[in-house]
PDB file of C-alpha atoms in Angstrom:
ATOM      1  CA  MET A   1     -15.210  56.339 -45.843  1.00 49.00           C
ATOM      2  CA  PRO A   2     -16.821  59.721 -44.857  1.00 53.00           C
ATOM      3  CA  GLN A   3     -14.447  62.171 -43.150  1.00 55.00           C
ATOM      4  CA  ARG A   4     -15.356  63.488 -39.722  1.00 55.00           C
ATOM      5  CA  LYS A   5     -16.627  67.040 -39.998  1.00 57.00           C
ATOM      6  CA  ASN A   6     -14.534  69.781 -38.315  1.00 64.00           C
ATOM      7  CA  THR A   7     -11.661  67.488 -37.341  1.00 67.00           C
ATOM      8  CA  PHE A   8      -9.781  70.273 -35.572  1.00 64.00           C
ATOM      9  CA  SER A   9     -12.773  71.104 -33.365  1.00 79.00           C
ATOM     10  CA  PHE A  10     -13.217  67.373 -32.519  1.00 77.00           C
ATOM     11  CA  ARG A  11      -9.579  66.998 -31.524  1.00 82.00           C
ATOM     12  CA  ARG A  12      -9.700  70.136 -29.392  1.00 83.00           C
ATOM     13  CA  ARG A  13     -12.812  68.951 -27.592  1.00 85.00           C
ATOM     14  CA  ARG A  14     -11.224  65.496 -26.989  1.00 85.00           C
ATOM     15  CA  ALA A  15      -8.095  67.153 -25.583  1.00 85.00           C
ATOM     16  CA  ALA A  16     -10.196  69.390 -23.343  1.00 86.00           C
ATOM     17  CA  GLN A  17     -12.059  66.330 -22.021  1.00 89.00           C
ATOM     18  CA  ARG A  18      -8.783  64.645 -21.138  1.00 89.00           C
ATOM     19  CA  VAL A  19      -7.584  67.763 -19.338  1.00 89.00           C
ATOM     20  CA  VAL A  20     -10.843  68.010 -17.390  1.00 89.00           C
ATOM     21  CA  HIS A  21     -10.737  64.388 -16.292  1.00 89.00           C
ATOM     22  CA  GLN A  22      -7.118  64.523 -15.336  1.00 90.00           C
ATOM     23  CA  ALA A  23      -7.701  67.732 -13.367  1.00 88.00           C
ATOM     24  CA  TRP A  24     -10.719  66.235 -11.583  1.00 85.00           C
ATOM     25  CA  ALA A  25      -8.730  63.113 -10.682  1.00 86.00           C
ATOM     26  CA  TRP A  26      -5.987  65.345  -9.214  1.00 87.00           C
ATOM     27  CA  ILE A  27      -8.549  67.346  -7.269  1.00 86.00           C
ATOM     28  CA  GLN A  28     -10.026  64.130  -5.855  1.00 83.00           C
ATOM     29  CA  ARG A  29      -6.640  62.899  -4.738  1.00 85.00           C
ATOM     30  CA  ALA A  30      -5.638  66.286  -3.262  1.00 83.00           C
ATOM     31  CA  GLY A  31      -9.041  66.864  -1.581  1.00 85.00           C
ATOM     32  CA  SER A  32      -9.368  63.497   0.135  1.00 88.00           C
ATOM     33  CA  VAL A  33      -8.872  63.507   3.916  1.00 90.00           C
ATOM     34  CA  THR A  34      -6.393  61.296   5.710  1.00 90.00           C
ATOM     35  CA  ALA A  35      -4.553  61.336   9.024  1.00 88.00           C
ATOM     36  CA  ASP A  36      -1.787  63.348   7.333  1.00 87.00           C
ATOM     37  CA  HIS A  37      -4.135  65.801   5.626  1.00 84.00           C
ATOM     38  CA  PRO A  38      -4.619  69.178   7.416  1.00 82.00           C
ATOM     39  CA  ALA A  39      -8.363  68.606   7.605  1.00 80.00           C
ATOM     40  CA  GLY A  40      -7.701  65.256   9.350  1.00 82.00           C
ATOM     41  CA  PHE A  41      -6.221  67.062  12.329  1.00 87.00           C
ATOM     42  CA  ARG A  42      -9.682  68.334  13.315  1.00 91.00           C
ATOM     43  CA  PHE A  43     -10.921  64.766  13.985  1.00 93.00           C
ATOM     44  CA  GLY A  44     -10.723  63.084  17.354  1.00 93.00           C
ATOM     45  CA  SER A  45      -8.623  60.410  15.655  1.00 94.00           C
ATOM     46  CA  ILE A  46      -8.045  58.928  12.211  1.00 95.00           C
ATOM     47  CA  GLY A  47      -6.299  55.570  11.875  1.00 94.00           C
ATOM     48  CA  GLU A  48      -3.675  54.413   9.455  1.00 93.00           C
ATOM     49  CA  ALA A  49      -4.695  54.156   5.751  1.00 93.00           C
ATOM     50  CA  THR A  50      -8.175  55.618   6.379  1.00 95.00           C
ATOM     51  CA  ARG A  51      -9.386  57.948   3.638  1.00 94.00           C
ATOM     52  CA  LEU A  52     -12.410  60.217   3.252  1.00 95.00           C
ATOM     53  CA  ALA A  53     -13.024  60.671  -0.427  1.00 93.00           C
ATOM     54  CA  PHE A  54     -13.526  64.074  -2.046  1.00 93.00           C
ATOM     55  CA  PRO A  55     -16.009  65.668  -2.295  1.00 93.00           C
ATOM     56  CA  LEU A  56     -17.134  65.138   1.241  1.00 92.00           C
ATOM     57  CA  GLY A  57     -20.712  65.522   2.457  1.00 93.00           C
ATOM     58  CA  THR A  58     -21.591  67.598   5.484  1.00 94.00           C
ATOM     59  CA  VAL A  59     -19.047  67.031   8.235  1.00 95.00           C
ATOM     60  CA  PHE A  60     -19.073  68.755  11.619  1.00 94.00           C
ATOM     61  CA  GLY A  61     -18.248  67.904  15.263  1.00 94.00           C
ATOM     62  CA  GLU A  62     -14.924  66.397  14.092  1.00 94.00           C
ATOM     63  CA  PRO A  63     -13.299  66.355  17.564  1.00 95.00           C
ATOM     64  CA  TRP A  64     -15.967  63.892  18.672  1.00 95.00           C
ATOM     65  CA  ILE A  65     -15.621  61.667  15.561  1.00 96.00           C
ATOM     66  CA  HIS A  66     -13.125  58.827  15.869  1.00 97.00           C
ATOM     67  CA  LEU A  67     -12.236  56.797  12.770  1.00 97.00           C
ATOM     68  CA  GLY A  68     -10.285  53.493  12.923  1.00 96.00           C
ATOM     69  CA  SER A  69      -7.664  52.324  10.531  1.00 96.00           C
ATOM     70  CA  HIS A  70      -8.133  51.102   6.947  1.00 96.00           C
ATOM     71  CA  CYS A  71     -11.591  52.680   6.599  1.00 97.00           C
ATOM     72  CA  ILE A  72     -12.992  53.862   3.288  1.00 95.00           C
ATOM     73  CA  ILE A  73     -15.442  56.761   3.435  1.00 96.00           C
ATOM     74  CA  ALA A  74     -16.825  57.258  -0.048  1.00 95.00           C
ATOM     75  CA  GLU A  75     -17.813  60.520  -1.811  1.00 95.00           C
ATOM     76  CA  GLN A  76     -20.609  62.698  -0.400  1.00 96.00           C
ATOM     77  CA  VAL A  77     -20.775  60.890   2.959  1.00 97.00           C
ATOM     78  CA  THR A  78     -22.175  62.977   5.795  1.00 97.00           C
ATOM     79  CA  LEU A  79     -20.651  62.499   9.266  1.00 97.00           C
ATOM     80  CA  THR A  80     -21.920  64.681  12.108  1.00 96.00           C
ATOM     81  CA  ALA A  81     -21.525  64.692  15.866  1.00 95.00           C
ATOM     82  CA  GLY A  82     -23.946  66.886  17.797  1.00 90.00           C
ATOM     83  CA  LEU A  83     -27.069  68.744  16.755  1.00 86.00           C
ATOM     84  CA  MET A  84     -25.112  71.562  15.098  1.00 83.00           C
ATOM     85  CA  PRO A  85     -21.527  72.744  14.662  1.00 86.00           C
ATOM     86  CA  ASP A  86     -19.433  74.398  17.376  1.00 82.00           C
ATOM     87  CA  LEU A  87     -21.040  72.626  20.367  1.00 83.00           C
ATOM     88  CA  ASP A  88     -18.998  71.307  23.282  1.00 85.00           C
ATOM     89  CA  LEU A  89     -19.983  67.654  23.504  1.00 87.00           C
ATOM     90  CA  GLY A  90     -17.753  66.691  26.458  1.00 89.00           C
ATOM     91  CA  PRO A  91     -14.698  64.444  26.741  1.00 88.00           C
ATOM     92  CA  ASP A  92     -15.958  61.238  25.135  1.00 92.00           C
ATOM     93  CA  PRO A  93     -16.386  60.297  21.450  1.00 94.00           C
ATOM     94  CA  ILE A  94     -19.887  60.628  20.049  1.00 96.00           C
ATOM     95  CA  LEU A  95     -19.346  58.875  16.685  1.00 97.00           C
ATOM     96  CA  ARG A  96     -16.968  55.914  16.662  1.00 97.00           C
ATOM     97  CA  ILE A  97     -16.239  54.063  13.469  1.00 98.00           C
ATOM     98  CA  CYS A  98     -13.958  51.057  14.046  1.00 97.00           C
ATOM     99  CA  ASP A  99     -11.221  49.527  11.819  1.00 97.00           C
ATOM    100  CA  GLY A 100     -11.958  48.373   8.309  1.00 96.00           C
ATOM    101  CA  VAL A 101     -15.370  50.007   7.878  1.00 97.00           C
ATOM    102  CA  VAL A 102     -16.568  51.004   4.379  1.00 97.00           C
ATOM    103  CA  LEU A 103     -19.290  53.651   4.049  1.00 98.00           C
ATOM    104  CA  GLY A 104     -20.876  53.780   0.572  1.00 96.00           C
ATOM    105  CA  ARG A 105     -21.397  56.883  -1.483  1.00 96.00           C
ATOM    106  CA  GLY A 106     -23.989  59.368  -0.206  1.00 97.00           C
ATOM    107  CA  SER A 107     -24.457  57.654   3.144  1.00 98.00           C
ATOM    108  CA  HIS A 108     -25.322  59.658   6.314  1.00 98.00           C
ATOM    109  CA  VAL A 109     -24.280  58.951   9.840  1.00 98.00           C
ATOM    110  CA  ILE A 110     -26.014  61.449  12.193  1.00 97.00           C
ATOM    111  CA  ALA A 111     -24.722  61.098  15.770  1.00 96.00           C
ATOM    112  CA  ASP A 112     -26.497  63.531  18.107  1.00 93.00           C
ATOM    113  CA  THR A 113     -25.819  60.974  20.826  1.00 95.00           C
ATOM    114  CA  THR A 114     -23.498  58.037  20.658  1.00 96.00           C
ATOM    115  CA  VAL A 115     -23.275  55.931  17.459  1.00 98.00           C
ATOM    116  CA  THR A 116     -20.828  53.027  17.177  1.00 98.00           C
ATOM    117  CA  ILE A 117     -20.095  51.077  14.009  1.00 98.00           C
ATOM    118  CA  GLY A 118     -18.134  47.888  14.636  1.00 97.00           C
ATOM    119  CA  ARG A 119     -15.118  46.775  12.669  1.00 97.00           C
ATOM    120  CA  ASP A 120     -15.324  45.339   9.184  1.00 97.00           C
ATOM    121  CA  CYS A 121     -18.862  46.645   8.530  1.00 98.00           C
ATOM    122  CA  TYR A 122     -19.681  47.357   4.890  1.00 98.00           C
ATOM    123  CA  PHE A 123     -22.367  49.869   3.915  1.00 98.00           C
ATOM    124  CA  GLY A 124     -23.868  50.128   0.468  1.00 97.00           C
ATOM    125  CA  PRO A 125     -24.566  53.585  -0.971  1.00 97.00           C
ATOM    126  CA  TYR A 126     -27.157  55.975   0.564  1.00 98.00           C
ATOM    127  CA  VAL A 127     -27.445  54.263   3.948  1.00 98.00           C
ATOM    128  CA  TYR A 128     -28.903  56.522   6.653  1.00 98.00           C
ATOM    129  CA  VAL A 129     -27.989  56.036  10.307  1.00 98.00           C
ATOM    130  CA  THR A 130     -29.343  58.410  12.924  1.00 97.00           C
ATOM    131  CA  SER A 131     -29.534  58.570  16.708  1.00 96.00           C
ATOM    132  CA  THR A 132     -32.289  61.271  16.605  1.00 94.00           C
ATOM    133  CA  ASN A 133     -36.024  61.122  15.959  1.00 92.00           C
ATOM    134  CA  HIS A 134     -38.379  64.061  15.581  1.00 90.00           C
ATOM    135  CA  SER A 135     -40.973  64.301  18.303  1.00 91.00           C
ATOM    136  CA  TYR A 136     -44.579  65.308  17.773  1.00 92.00           C
ATOM    137  CA  ASP A 137     -46.015  65.354  21.294  1.00 93.00           C
ATOM    138  CA  ASP A 138     -47.522  68.793  21.034  1.00 93.00           C
ATOM    139  CA  PRO A 139     -50.166  68.785  18.260  1.00 94.00           C
ATOM    140  CA  HIS A 140     -50.154  72.601  18.130  1.00 93.00           C
ATOM    141  CA  GLU A 141     -46.421  73.096  17.565  1.00 94.00           C
ATOM    142  CA  PRO A 142     -44.642  72.419  14.225  1.00 94.00           C
ATOM    143  CA  ILE A 143     -42.830  69.116  14.444  1.00 93.00           C
ATOM    144  CA  GLY A 144     -39.566  70.674  13.340  1.00 89.00           C
ATOM    145  CA  ARG A 145     -39.639  73.010  16.359  1.00 92.00           C
ATOM    146  CA  GLN A 146     -40.198  70.308  18.963  1.00 92.00           C
ATOM    147  CA  TRP A 147     -37.187  68.961  20.890  1.00 91.00           C
ATOM    148  CA  PRO A 148     -36.127  65.643  19.303  1.00 91.00           C
ATOM    149  CA  ARG A 149     -35.637  62.338  21.082  1.00 92.00           C
ATOM    150  CA  MET A 150     -32.206  60.668  21.084  1.00 94.00           C
ATOM    151  CA  GLU A 151     -31.135  57.103  21.638  1.00 96.00           C
ATOM    152  CA  PRO A 152     -27.719  55.523  21.104  1.00 97.00           C
ATOM    153  CA  VAL A 153     -27.146  53.290  18.064  1.00 98.00           C
ATOM    154  CA  GLU A 154     -24.818  50.327  17.972  1.00 98.00           C
ATOM    155  CA  ILE A 155     -23.919  48.275  14.843  1.00 98.00           C
ATOM    156  CA  GLY A 156     -21.923  45.154  15.655  1.00 97.00           C
ATOM    157  CA  PRO A 157     -18.810  43.988  13.786  1.00 98.00           C
ATOM    158  CA  GLY A 158     -18.936  42.267  10.415  1.00 97.00           C
ATOM    159  CA  CYS A 159     -22.323  43.554   9.288  1.00 98.00           C
ATOM    160  CA  TRP A 160     -23.431  44.235   5.732  1.00 98.00           C
ATOM    161  CA  ILE A 161     -25.904  47.120   5.421  1.00 98.00           C
ATOM    162  CA  GLY A 162     -27.662  47.192   2.033  1.00 97.00           C
ATOM    163  CA  THR A 163     -28.296  50.169  -0.213  1.00 97.00           C
ATOM    164  CA  GLY A 164     -30.818  52.720   1.100  1.00 97.00           C
ATOM    165  CA  ALA A 165     -31.231  51.027   4.510  1.00 98.00           C
ATOM    166  CA  VAL A 166     -32.288  53.234   7.407  1.00 98.00           C
ATOM    167  CA  ILE A 167     -31.028  52.578  10.944  1.00 98.00           C
ATOM    168  CA  LEU A 168     -33.192  54.346  13.487  1.00 97.00           C
ATOM    169  CA  PRO A 169     -32.445  55.597  17.052  1.00 97.00           C
ATOM    170  CA  GLY A 170     -32.077  52.847  19.630  1.00 96.00           C
ATOM    171  CA  ALA A 171     -31.140  50.202  17.079  1.00 97.00           C
ATOM    172  CA  ARG A 172     -28.742  47.537  18.444  1.00 98.00           C
ATOM    173  CA  ILE A 173     -27.585  45.329  15.604  1.00 98.00           C
ATOM    174  CA  GLY A 174     -25.592  42.204  16.463  1.00 97.00           C
ATOM    175  CA  ARG A 175     -22.529  40.619  14.827  1.00 97.00           C
ATOM    176  CA  ASN A 176     -22.389  39.567  11.168  1.00 98.00           C
ATOM    177  CA  VAL A 177     -25.943  40.758  10.399  1.00 98.00           C
ATOM    178  CA  VAL A 178     -27.247  41.385   6.850  1.00 98.00           C
ATOM    179  CA  VAL A 179     -29.576  44.323   6.576  1.00 98.00           C
ATOM    180  CA  ALA A 180     -31.414  44.132   3.233  1.00 97.00           C
ATOM    181  CA  ALA A 181     -31.567  47.034   0.851  1.00 97.00           C
ATOM    182  CA  GLY A 182     -34.275  49.523   1.859  1.00 97.00           C
ATOM    183  CA  ALA A 183     -34.837  47.952   5.267  1.00 98.00           C
ATOM    184  CA  VAL A 184     -35.846  50.205   8.227  1.00 98.00           C
ATOM    185  CA  VAL A 185     -34.275  48.907  11.420  1.00 98.00           C
ATOM    186  CA  ARG A 186     -35.263  49.731  14.948  1.00 95.00           C
ATOM    187  CA  GLY A 187     -34.742  47.848  18.227  1.00 95.00           C
ATOM    188  CA  ALA A 188     -32.512  44.811  18.735  1.00 97.00           C
ATOM    189  CA  VAL A 189     -31.307  42.511  15.985  1.00 97.00           C
ATOM    190  CA  PRO A 190     -29.593  39.196  17.031  1.00 97.00           C
ATOM    191  CA  ASP A 191     -26.210  38.012  15.837  1.00 97.00           C
ATOM    192  CA  HIS A 192     -25.969  36.188  12.460  1.00 98.00           C
ATOM    193  CA  ALA A 193     -29.356  37.253  11.198  1.00 97.00           C
ATOM    194  CA  VAL A 194     -30.828  38.593   7.925  1.00 98.00           C
ATOM    195  CA  VAL A 195     -33.384  41.347   8.309  1.00 98.00           C
ATOM    196  CA  ALA A 196     -35.603  42.901   5.673  1.00 97.00           C
ATOM    197  CA  GLY A 197     -38.648  45.119   5.301  1.00 96.00           C
ATOM    198  CA  ALA A 198     -40.012  48.258   6.833  1.00 94.00           C
ATOM    199  CA  PRO A 199     -40.075  47.836   9.722  1.00 95.00           C
ATOM    200  CA  ALA A 200     -37.327  45.244   9.422  1.00 97.00           C
ATOM    201  CA  ARG A 201     -37.895  41.714  10.717  1.00 97.00           C
ATOM    202  CA  VAL A 202     -35.689  38.635  10.871  1.00 97.00           C
ATOM    203  CA  VAL A 203     -36.159  36.539   7.752  1.00 97.00           C
ATOM    204  CA  ARG A 204     -33.239  34.141   8.271  1.00 96.00           C
ATOM    205  CA  ARG A 205     -30.928  33.316  11.205  1.00 97.00           C
ATOM    206  CA  TRP A 206     -27.966  31.095  11.999  1.00 96.00           C
ATOM    207  CA  THR A 207     -27.506  29.236  15.303  1.00 95.00           C
ATOM    208  CA  PRO A 208     -24.853  26.688  16.226  1.00 94.00           C
ATOM    209  CA  ALA A 209     -27.532  24.067  16.824  1.00 94.00           C
ATOM    210  CA  ASP A 210     -29.649  24.463  13.686  1.00 93.00           C
ATOM    211  CA  GLY A 211     -27.406  26.288  11.182  1.00 93.00           C
ATOM    212  CA  TRP A 212     -29.277  28.622   8.815  1.00 94.00           C
ATOM    213  CA  GLN A 213     -33.025  28.593   9.175  1.00 94.00           C
ATOM    214  CA  PRO A 214     -34.676  28.688   6.713  1.00 95.00           C
ATOM    215  CA  PRO A 215     -31.831  26.868   4.870  1.00 92.00           C
ATOM    216  CA  LEU A 216     -29.831  28.768   2.297  1.00 89.00           C
ATOM    217  CA  ARG A 217     -31.072  28.325  -1.257  1.00 87.00           C
ATOM    218  CA  THR A 218     -27.611  28.492  -2.859  1.00 85.00           C
ATOM    219  CA  PRO A 219     -24.387  26.685  -1.982  1.00 83.00           C
ATOM    220  CA  PRO A 220     -21.706  28.753  -0.252  1.00 81.00           C
ATOM    221  CA  PRO A 221     -18.978  30.188  -2.537  1.00 82.00           C
ATOM    222  CA  VAL A 222     -15.788  28.194  -2.776  1.00 82.00           C
ATOM    223  CA  PRO A 223     -12.759  30.248  -1.849  1.00 84.00           C
ATOM    224  CA  ILE A 224      -9.819  30.402  -4.185  1.00 84.00           C
ATOM    225  CA  PRO A 225      -7.130  27.971  -2.930  1.00 84.00           C
ATOM    226  CA  ALA A 226      -4.121  29.597  -1.322  1.00 86.00           C
ATOM    227  CA  GLY A 227      -1.178  29.955  -3.646  1.00 87.00           C
ATOM    228  CA  THR A 228      -3.259  30.234  -6.841  1.00 87.00           C
ATOM    229  CA  THR A 229      -1.525  32.553  -9.346  1.00 88.00           C
ATOM    230  CA  PRO A 230      -3.193  35.057 -11.686  1.00 86.00           C
ATOM    231  CA  ASP A 231      -1.985  32.992 -14.653  1.00 87.00           C
ATOM    232  CA  GLN A 232      -3.741  29.914 -13.302  1.00 84.00           C
ATOM    233  CA  LEU A 233      -6.971  31.866 -12.841  1.00 83.00           C
ATOM    234  CA  ARG A 234      -6.765  33.212 -16.413  1.00 86.00           C
ATOM    235  CA  ALA A 235      -6.265  29.666 -17.704  1.00 83.00           C
ATOM    236  CA  LEU A 236      -9.306  28.446 -15.786  1.00 80.00           C
ATOM    237  CA  ALA A 237     -11.398  31.262 -17.202  1.00 81.00           C
ATOM    238  CA  GLU A 238     -10.570  30.115 -20.740  1.00 84.00           C
ATOM    239  CA  LEU A 239     -11.855  26.533 -20.185  1.00 82.00           C
ATOM    240  CA  ASP A 240     -15.227  25.631 -21.697  1.00 83.00           C
ATOM    241  CA  GLU A 241     -18.095  24.253 -19.551  1.00 81.00           C
ATOM    242  CA  GLU A 242     -17.527  20.614 -20.712  1.00 84.00           C
ATOM    243  CA  THR A 243     -13.877  20.649 -19.696  1.00 83.00           C
ATOM    244  CA  VAL A 244     -14.702  22.146 -16.277  1.00 77.00           C
ATOM    245  CA  THR A 245     -17.318  19.470 -15.689  1.00 81.00           C
ATOM    246  CA  ARG A 246     -14.899  16.708 -16.629  1.00 82.00           C
ATOM    247  CA  LEU A 247     -12.238  18.106 -14.334  1.00 77.00           C
ATOM    248  CA  ALA A 248     -14.714  18.195 -11.484  1.00 76.00           C
ATOM    249  CA  GLU A 249     -15.634  14.513 -12.119  1.00 79.00           C
ATOM    250  CA  LEU A 250     -11.970  13.529 -12.130  1.00 77.00           C
ATOM    251  CA  GLU A 251     -11.420  15.349  -8.843  1.00 74.00           C
ATOM    252  CA  ALA A 252     -14.446  13.600  -7.314  1.00 72.00           C
ATOM    253  CA  GLU A 253     -13.113  10.187  -8.442  1.00 72.00           C
ATOM    254  CA  GLY A 254      -9.943  10.944  -6.520  1.00 62.00           C
TER     255      GLY A 254
END
């Protein structure tokens, strides 16, 4: 078997890689922001077990940013309150993120006026939420120099916002709404809807009278029964398809 060339150099490089990865893991732990972290004291509030992962994106206007408990803010997430740092925005919160919210890596939440994200909302990576639009009323003035328009944004509880979605000023998204990846949302979205496209439109909706319309194409997932142990799950995973089918038939026969 051929010997590896320059074994000493290889071992030194491998040891250096381990040191770099261990050091970076330590930096991530030390740099993350929680309610007990000194950087956390700048926020209007941070709830229990909420963590902003390191490295952070752009963050300013912290006194007007209120974060609930058990939130996960992933790496490179931008959170801003106000048009620029060091403004006095008054006594009330501008950006409110409720309990149990997850913001995916690289997402932006730009709150120049009020933005509210309801509890248990999950964002994929690179979602963009903004309460500000550029204006272009004056055709002779560069767009970037014209005063922007602002409208509050509200995202109801229990929503799933797909990767790369854009939530525009004035959006009012209801409860348990799915926003498809890449959708551009403006205006009102009803509860229990699925929206997709640019601009986003309702492609499926649930109502108590009719259920899901159009009907779902796949059966709902079956939850794991309460009390199931990890050993039982491992044993099920090792069963072949024929055995699983036979067990299902026996269960159906009662």
